[in-house]
CSV table of C-alpha atoms and ligand atoms in Angstrom, one decimal:
chain,number,residue,atom,x,y,z
A,1,MET,CA,17.8,-6.2,5.5
A,2,GLU,CA,21.1,-5.9,3.5
A,3,GLU,CA,19.3,-7.6,0.7
A,4,CYS,CA,16.2,-5.5,0.9
A,5,ILE,CA,15.5,-4.0,-2.5
A,6,PHE,CA,13.5,-1.1,-1.1
A,7,CYS,CA,16.3,-0.3,1.5
A,8,LYS,CA,18.7,-0.1,-1.4
A,9,ILE,CA,16.3,2.2,-3.3
A,10,ILE,CA,16.1,4.4,-0.2
A,11,THR,CA,19.9,4.7,0.1
A,12,GLY,CA,20.1,5.3,-3.7
A,13,GLU,CA,22.2,2.1,-4.3
A,14,ILE,CA,19.4,1.1,-6.7
A,15,PRO,CA,18.1,3.9,-8.8
A,16,SER,CA,14.4,4.9,-8.7
A,17,THR,CA,12.2,7.6,-10.2
A,18,THR,CA,11.4,9.6,-7.1
A,19,VAL,CA,8.4,11.8,-6.8
A,20,TYR,CA,8.7,12.8,-3.1
A,21,GLU,CA,11.1,12.3,-0.2
A,22,ASP,CA,11.6,13.5,3.3
A,23,GLU,CA,13.1,12.2,6.5
A,24,THR,CA,10.4,9.6,7.0
A,25,ILE,CA,9.3,8.3,3.6
A,26,LYS,CA,10.2,7.9,0.0
A,27,ALA,CA,7.7,7.9,-2.9
A,28,PHE,CA,8.8,6.6,-6.2
A,29,LEU,CA,7.2,5.2,-9.4
A,30,ASP,CA,6.5,1.5,-9.3
A,31,ILE,CA,8.5,-0.2,-12.0
A,32,SER,CA,5.4,-2.1,-13.2
A,33,GLN,CA,3.3,1.1,-13.8
A,34,THR,CA,0.1,-1.0,-13.6
A,35,THR,CA,-1.6,2.3,-14.6
A,36,PRO,CA,0.4,5.4,-15.5
A,37,GLY,CA,1.6,7.2,-12.3
A,38,HIS,CA,1.5,4.0,-10.1
A,39,THR,CA,3.5,5.1,-7.1
A,40,LEU,CA,4.9,3.3,-4.1
A,41,ILE,CA,5.2,5.0,-0.7
A,42,VAL,CA,7.7,3.3,1.6
A,43,PRO,CA,8.8,4.2,5.2
A,44,LYS,CA,12.5,4.8,5.3
A,45,LYS,CA,12.6,2.6,8.4
A,46,HIS,CA,12.6,-1.1,7.4
A,47,VAL,CA,9.4,-2.7,8.6
A,48,ALA,CA,8.3,-5.9,6.8
A,49,ASP,CA,4.6,-5.3,6.9
A,50,ILE,CA,1.7,-3.6,8.6
A,51,PHE,CA,2.0,-5.9,11.6
A,52,GLU,CA,5.4,-4.3,12.5
A,53,TYR,CA,4.2,-0.6,12.6
A,54,ASP,CA,3.8,1.2,15.9
A,55,GLN,CA,1.2,4.0,16.1
A,56,THR,CA,3.8,6.7,15.6
A,57,LEU,CA,5.3,5.3,12.5
A,58,ALA,CA,1.8,4.6,11.1
A,59,ALA,CA,0.7,8.1,11.8
A,60,GLU,CA,3.9,9.5,10.2
A,61,VAL,CA,3.5,7.4,7.0
A,62,PHE,CA,-0.3,7.5,6.6
A,63,GLY,CA,-0.3,11.2,7.3
A,64,ARG,CA,1.8,11.9,4.3
A,65,ILE,CA,-0.3,9.9,1.8
A,66,PRO,CA,-3.1,12.3,1.1
A,67,LYS,CA,-0.8,15.1,-0.2
A,68,ILE,CA,1.0,12.7,-2.6
A,69,ALA,CA,-2.3,11.1,-3.6
A,70,ARG,CA,-3.7,14.6,-4.5
A,71,ALA,CA,-0.5,15.5,-6.4
A,72,ILE,CA,-0.8,12.4,-8.5
A,73,LYS,CA,-4.5,13.0,-9.1
A,74,ASN,CA,-3.9,16.6,-10.1
A,75,SER,CA,-1.0,15.6,-12.4
A,76,ASP,CA,-3.4,14.3,-15.1
A,77,ASP,CA,-7.0,15.4,-15.9
A,78,SER,CA,-7.8,11.8,-17.0
A,79,ILE,CA,-7.3,10.4,-13.5
A,80,LYS,CA,-10.8,9.8,-12.1
A,81,GLY,CA,-9.9,8.0,-8.9
A,82,MET,CA,-7.3,6.0,-7.1
A,83,ASN,CA,-6.9,2.7,-5.3
A,84,ILE,CA,-4.5,2.6,-2.3
A,85,VAL,CA,-3.3,-0.9,-1.7
A,86,ASN,CA,-1.1,-2.4,1.0
A,87,ASN,CA,-0.3,-6.1,0.7
A,88,ASN,CA,0.8,-8.0,3.8
A,89,GLY,CA,2.2,-11.5,3.5
A,90,ALA,CA,2.8,-13.6,0.4
A,91,ILE,CA,-0.8,-14.9,0.6
A,92,ALA,CA,-1.9,-11.3,0.2
A,93,TYR,CA,0.3,-10.7,-2.9
A,94,GLN,CA,3.2,-9.1,-1.1
A,95,SER,CA,6.3,-9.7,-3.0
A,96,VAL,CA,8.7,-7.2,-1.5
A,97,PHE,CA,9.0,-7.5,2.3
A,98,HIS,CA,9.6,-3.9,3.1
A,99,SER,CA,6.2,-2.4,3.8
A,100,HIS,CA,4.8,-0.1,1.1
A,101,PHE,CA,1.6,1.4,-0.1
A,102,HIS,CA,0.6,1.3,-3.8
A,103,LEU,CA,-1.1,4.4,-5.1
A,104,ILE,CA,-2.8,3.3,-8.3
A,105,PRO,CA,-4.4,6.0,-10.4
A,106,ARG,CA,-7.6,4.9,-12.0
A,107,TYR,CA,-8.5,6.1,-15.5
A,108,SER,CA,-11.5,3.9,-16.5
A,109,LYS,CA,-13.2,0.6,-15.7
A,110,LYS,CA,-11.1,-0.9,-18.5
A,111,ASP,CA,-7.7,0.2,-17.2
A,112,ASP,CA,-5.2,-2.4,-16.0
A,113,PHE,CA,-6.1,-2.6,-12.3
A,114,LYS,CA,-8.7,-5.0,-10.9
A,115,MET,CA,-9.9,-6.0,-7.4
A,116,VAL,CA,-12.6,-8.6,-6.6
A,117,PHE,CA,-14.7,-8.4,-3.4
A,118,THR,CA,-16.9,-11.5,-3.3
A,119,ASP,CA,-20.2,-10.9,-1.6
A,120,ASN,CA,-20.6,-13.7,1.0
A,121,SER,CA,-23.1,-11.8,3.1
A,122,ALA,CA,-25.8,-14.5,2.5
A,123,ASN,CA,-23.7,-17.0,4.5
A,124,TYR,CA,-23.3,-14.8,7.6
A,125,LYS,CA,-26.0,-14.5,10.2
A,126,GLN,CA,-25.6,-11.8,12.9
A,127,GLU,CA,-24.6,-14.5,15.5
A,128,LYS,CA,-21.6,-15.5,13.3
A,129,LEU,CA,-20.6,-11.9,12.8
A,130,ASN,CA,-20.7,-11.4,16.6
A,131,GLN,CA,-18.5,-14.5,17.1
A,132,ILE,CA,-15.9,-13.2,14.6
A,133,ALA,CA,-15.9,-9.7,16.2
A,134,ALA,CA,-15.6,-11.2,19.7
A,135,GLN,CA,-12.5,-13.2,18.6
A,136,ILE,CA,-10.9,-10.0,17.2
A,137,LYS,CA,-11.8,-7.8,20.2
A,138,LYS,CA,-10.1,-10.3,22.5
A,139,GLN,CA,-6.8,-9.5,20.8
A,140,LEU,CA,-7.1,-5.7,21.0
B,201,LIG,P1,4.0,-6.0,-3.7
B,201,LIG,O1,3.7,-7.1,-4.6
B,201,LIG,O2,5.0,-6.5,-2.6
B,201,LIG,O3,2.8,-5.4,-3.0
B,201,LIG,O4,4.6,-4.9,-4.5
B,201,LIG,C1,5.9,-4.8,-4.8
B,201,LIG,C2,6.0,-3.8,-6.0
B,201,LIG,O5,7.4,-3.4,-6.1
B,201,LIG,C3,5.6,-4.4,-7.3
B,201,LIG,O6,4.5,-3.7,-7.8
B,201,LIG,C4,6.8,-4.2,-8.2
B,201,LIG,O7,6.6,-3.8,-9.5
B,201,LIG,C5,7.6,-3.2,-7.5
B,201,LIG,N1,9.1,-3.3,-7.6
B,201,LIG,C6,9.8,-4.4,-7.5
B,201,LIG,N2,11.1,-4.1,-7.7
B,201,LIG,C7,11.2,-2.8,-8.0
B,201,LIG,C8,12.3,-1.9,-8.4
B,201,LIG,O8,13.5,-2.3,-8.4
B,201,LIG,N3,12.0,-0.7,-8.6
B,201,LIG,C9,10.7,-0.2,-8.5
B,201,LIG,N4,10.5,1.1,-8.8
B,201,LIG,N5,9.6,-1.0,-8.2
B,201,LIG,C10,9.9,-2.3,-8.0
B,202,LIG,ZN1,14.0,-2.6,3.6
């Protein structure tokens, strides 16, 4: 944790461009600015990823996102939408292992953010979907 870059940003040891801060979260501009206004929301408590949240922390962090999302959207008339992205694990493109949410304002189909959702629905009959759902439900 001593080496966590986001913990250092939270304490101010590493500078950041802050847009909002309270006792629970800090929101600051992502250095990469994938699109203008690209913001990270991080819990002040060090949790590595979504799998480490309890319900209270999740409610506290998620509950603060809409206000910040609206502020970003209202900051520029050319923002038409927003992707909110939370990567968990290196396989899922997480590179900083202090949980965070990316708020990525969207300006046009040709801006610098992309996501691909492959449609595999033709390969899944209802029986297979039921099997997958049953495996998940067993863990809840
Ligand atoms: P991840 O890939 O883990 O989902 O996202 C990590 C994000 O942190 C990246 O988008 C990267 O640009 C951002 N980032 C990494 N180091 C710093 C930093 O020192 N300052 C800021 N503001 N953002 C950073
Ligand atoms: Zn941390």
